[in-house]
Amino acid sequence: MSESKDFLRTIVEEDLKSGKYKEVVTRFPPEPNGFPHIGHAKSIVINFGIARDYHGRCYLRMDDTNPTTEDTKYVEALKDAVHWLGFDWDDTVYYTSDYFPKLYDYAVALIKMGKAYVDSLNEEEIREYRGTVTEPGRRSKYAQRSVEENLDLFERMKKGEFKDGEHVLRAKIDMSAANMQMRDPLLYRIRHAHHFRTGNTWAVYPMYDFAHCLSDYIEGITHSLCTLEFENNRDIYDWVLDTLELEPPRPYQYEFARLSMNYTVMSKRKLLELVEGKYVNGWDDPRLPTIAGYKRRGYTPESILNFCDQIGVAKANSTVDVAQLEFAIRDDLNTKVPRVMCVLDPLKVTIENYEGSEALDASYYPDDVPKEGSRKMPFSKEIYIDREDFNENPPKGYYRLTPEQPVRLKHAYIITCKEVIKDADGKITEIKAEYHPESKSGSDTSGIKVKSAIQWVDAAQAKKVEVRLYDRLYSSEAPEGMEDLNPNSLQVIKNALVEPAVITEKPDERFQFEREGYFYADPVDYTDEKPVFNKIVGLKDSWSKKKRSSEPVPKPKAKKVQVDGEVVPMNEAEQALFDKYTGELGLNSEVANTLARDTQLSSLYEESLSVFNSPVLLANIVANEVARELKEKQLNELKFNAKQIAQLVKMVDDETISNKIAKQVFEQMAKTGEDPTQIVKTKGLVQISDPAIISPIIDEIIAKNPDNVAKFKAGNTKLLGFFVGQVLKTTGGKANPKVVNELVAEKLK
Ligand code: ATP
Ligand code: MG
């Protein structure tokens, strides 16, 4: 259930409580005339979400009343989208076209009641007769036709005796109604066209206003939820259902704001133009706001669901910043995906004093991610780094490799540049460097100062891949046409290099390429011969930076990103701390940087360190959790002290609780000041490491997911993570991930 109740849920709850309906029934009613987009996701989440939350039903209904634009391929895309978002429907997909015979009968009933008539004005006359907002309309002389004549004409319309546009069927309501929609709205029109489901059976097709309310009634819908532009149609909705005096209960229509988002377009018609005009590569082009596009780009369903949750349901239209969606995917992937190395623009580095080769231990996940796993990174004399990570004439504040400044190769050694080799045009073709044998990550005793760590790959074993960098489709916030398309929305890099584990181990299909962003193995074009990766999203919001570059950028108080090379240099005291932290205490440079630059954090860190000597674990808690608290509070306002932080870390250290649970405990401790040991005791959060408890949980998950087991056994080893994740979820994060990993691997063998 969504945390906060929106106005639609309030209505539904009241209707259930008052007994107006026994069960809530909603529907998602798209017209199959294009691929669904993120706006549809909002509607899907609302309709299916409400049905799920109130134990009702939600139908998927194709609103297929317009034979000229609809197609089964769109039906399939809609089904896919709903499934992908994690929803299911009542075994069958419904179609408005299945109700054509019933709808026809309802129209005949209205004619018999004298409430509908066949009009023979042409389109232009109909418009003219309708009047304006300030002037009432006039009724057509054909409105005086007798019931018999109307019945006869309508039947002949149906049989195809007339041409398109020759007659229409209209409701007889009120030509001077203030709501213009009520001025004898059209109910049926003649269309000699092939319908993708009913073929040539029908020569008349019902209009939305007639078909929608009755389809809702036929299906037993209780709450017909639609977007605001249908507000004025609600009167017709009610008129049709009431006039026909249908047996209760009947559905009611409620409107919510449609989603619009900047830097994109969101109507199927405009999307169709982009696809048909080949401005993009098909409906699933990763730059499109279609569900198929997001899926192919690498967005997770969870991120889209979270986004929909965050934007909420309101009654007023507004435009959502696409940065919010990008935040949602970044936030989701941050805790899930392995960190690996990819060099987009390779520059060769020869390490002259290195001989032979080795395999370096490199964790897939940073310490603050509750997942385990690592790979070996091959290292030898020739490696590649990114061209951008070397600068011969560095600007002030450039923290990466220069002729004077050494740099750390992440998970490996510190190197120093010895010589720059250039071609005849002056382009740098190679760096000759020296490595420092005692600077190996994790056991650095070199005492060498570096200001950042960069990604690299081993020349001999790196794999060539294609990388597709996507940017926003339009360069304008509110695009007006094709002229606003962003010419750089797709950049294809043919010769990027990734470390071998990405291809051979395939620890996942989504990755964080260190310092570049999140990437996804393209589900369509990826082959073993030519691996292709899509950029899902960057590590931070580069657009807001561009947009606001003239304003001073507010510096976050803690977490400054050292690795990026754009921050203020440290003063002497800070530098000394930083050196100590990265040196003797073995912290990674990002964490060390955060602590060293903030005296409150560093003093708290040192104090807790004196209570319990576990430098890395403590540093992670202080640099992340405590730093977050200190953004909002002063040091003396904190409810907890250094001793309690030490207590907490001790429990992680001796495996009483997992990393993940530690965060939960911290939150409680920050709120109440309670001792962490007490929190763990009262809440029963002790980590479960006992295989006898974990084993049956795994068995159950394996039994419930035969498809994934089969896929795993067929070689899709990525699914290991799925099973581990399910176990962790089932135990509320209490299972020991290491034990789970081992057991799952064992059982799936
Ligand atoms: P489009 O203009 O993109 O074709 P539509 O409203 O015609 O959109 P339908 O396929 O007829 O799309 O709509 C299916 C359902 O999705 C409707 O209930 C509609 O209100 C909803 N919907 C469509 N676009 C949005 C949006 N941007 N935000 C929220 N709901 C939407
Ligand atoms: Mg439409």
XYZ file of N, CA and C and ligand atoms in Angstrom, residues 27-44 46-47 61 63 78 208 212 225-230 256-261 266-271 317, ligand 1:
163
model
N -10.142 -0.097 -14.182
C -9.648 -0.600 -15.477
C -8.579 0.345 -15.996
N -7.672 -0.202 -16.782
C -6.726 0.632 -17.519
C -7.132 0.518 -18.981
N -7.623 1.615 -19.571
C -8.275 1.527 -20.885
C -7.552 2.245 -22.025
N -6.364 1.816 -22.407
C -5.659 2.514 -23.477
C -6.241 2.236 -24.855
N -6.036 3.183 -25.741
C -6.342 2.921 -27.132
C -5.095 2.309 -27.760
N -5.221 1.149 -28.425
C -4.011 0.516 -28.973
C -3.566 1.177 -30.274
N -3.163 2.431 -30.156
C -2.729 3.163 -31.354
C -1.306 3.671 -31.215
N -0.547 3.077 -30.321
C 0.845 3.474 -30.157
C 1.382 2.754 -28.951
N 2.693 2.897 -28.716
C 3.292 2.263 -27.543
C 3.002 3.097 -26.298
N 2.778 2.441 -25.178
C 2.520 3.197 -23.949
C 3.767 3.946 -23.478
N 3.528 5.090 -22.837
C 4.641 5.906 -22.349
C 4.568 6.031 -20.832
N 5.441 6.826 -20.281
C 5.529 6.920 -18.823
C 4.244 7.513 -18.221
N 3.515 8.296 -19.027
C 2.216 8.783 -18.561
C 1.255 7.625 -18.341
N 1.308 6.655 -19.242
C 0.480 5.469 -19.061
C 0.912 4.701 -17.810
N 2.219 4.713 -17.546
C 2.691 4.030 -16.332
C 1.991 4.628 -15.114
N 1.856 5.943 -15.125
C 1.168 6.576 -14.001
C -0.253 6.034 -13.874
N -0.950 5.964 -14.997
C -2.328 5.474 -14.983
C -2.389 3.994 -14.581
N -1.420 3.221 -15.057
C -1.361 1.790 -14.700
C -1.167 1.640 -13.191
N -1.865 3.743 -10.872
C -3.053 4.185 -10.131
C -4.138 3.112 -10.191
N -4.477 2.671 -11.390
C -5.597 1.736 -11.525
C -5.300 0.359 -10.939
N -8.217 -3.051 -20.587
C -9.182 -2.975 -21.682
C -8.625 -2.150 -22.849
N -9.249 0.102 -25.720
C -10.332 0.973 -26.131
C -10.243 1.140 -27.649
N 1.230 -2.915 -25.032
C 0.513 -2.521 -23.812
C 0.523 -3.647 -22.783
N -16.099 7.798 -28.244
C -15.578 7.595 -26.890
C -16.654 7.824 -25.826
N -17.292 4.513 -23.721
C -16.497 4.358 -22.500
C -17.355 4.084 -21.270
N -11.330 5.926 -13.566
C -10.343 6.969 -13.308
C -9.707 7.416 -14.612
N -9.784 8.702 -14.877
C -9.211 9.190 -16.127
C -8.519 10.518 -15.896
N -7.930 11.043 -16.945
C -7.170 12.280 -16.780
C -8.087 13.502 -16.940
N -7.557 14.632 -16.454
C -8.369 15.843 -16.303
C -9.064 16.349 -17.558
N -8.468 16.070 -18.723
C -9.090 16.640 -19.915
C -10.472 16.042 -20.185
N -10.838 15.022 -19.421
C -12.172 14.435 -19.591
C -13.196 14.983 -18.597
N -7.892 12.736 -12.588
C -6.624 13.113 -11.938
C -5.720 13.773 -12.978
N -4.682 14.426 -12.499
C -3.788 15.168 -13.398
C -2.962 14.221 -14.248
N -2.838 14.541 -15.526
C -1.993 13.689 -16.348
C -0.539 14.067 -16.121
N 0.323 13.117 -16.341
C 1.748 13.370 -16.162
C 2.305 14.051 -17.396
N 2.974 15.161 -17.193
C 3.820 15.637 -18.286
C 5.203 15.894 -17.716
N 6.181 15.788 -18.573
C 7.561 15.839 -18.119
C 8.341 16.729 -19.073
N 4.896 13.571 -24.947
C 4.248 12.434 -24.322
C 2.907 12.069 -24.917
N 2.673 12.418 -26.170
C 1.429 11.878 -26.698
C 1.802 10.846 -27.750
N 0.972 9.825 -27.848
C 1.288 8.751 -28.781
C 1.383 9.284 -30.212
N 0.579 10.306 -30.503
C 0.616 10.854 -31.851
C 1.997 11.462 -32.149
N 2.515 12.228 -31.205
C 3.831 12.833 -31.415
C 4.931 11.778 -31.420
N 4.770 10.777 -30.586
C 5.766 9.704 -30.559
C 5.758 8.958 -31.891
N -2.843 19.879 -13.054
C -1.766 19.501 -13.962
C -0.486 20.254 -13.647
P -1.981 9.896 -25.742
O -2.369 11.304 -25.918
O -0.583 9.695 -25.345
O -2.416 9.029 -26.870
P -4.291 9.066 -24.381
O -4.870 9.755 -23.212
O -4.982 9.177 -25.683
O -2.792 9.449 -24.451
P -4.986 6.358 -23.993
O -4.227 5.228 -24.541
O -6.310 6.615 -24.582
O -4.019 7.570 -24.081
O -5.101 6.319 -22.418
C -5.059 5.205 -21.583
C -5.152 5.658 -20.175
O -3.934 6.262 -19.800
C -6.236 6.700 -19.988
O -6.933 6.447 -18.798
C -5.466 7.976 -19.931
O -6.138 8.932 -19.178
C -4.148 7.542 -19.298
N -3.075 8.422 -19.691
C -2.644 8.719 -20.924
N -1.649 9.618 -20.888
C -1.437 9.897 -19.575
C -0.551 10.754 -18.870
N 0.323 11.534 -19.514
N -0.613 10.776 -17.526
C -1.479 10.009 -16.863
N -2.342 9.183 -17.468
C -2.336 9.126 -18.811
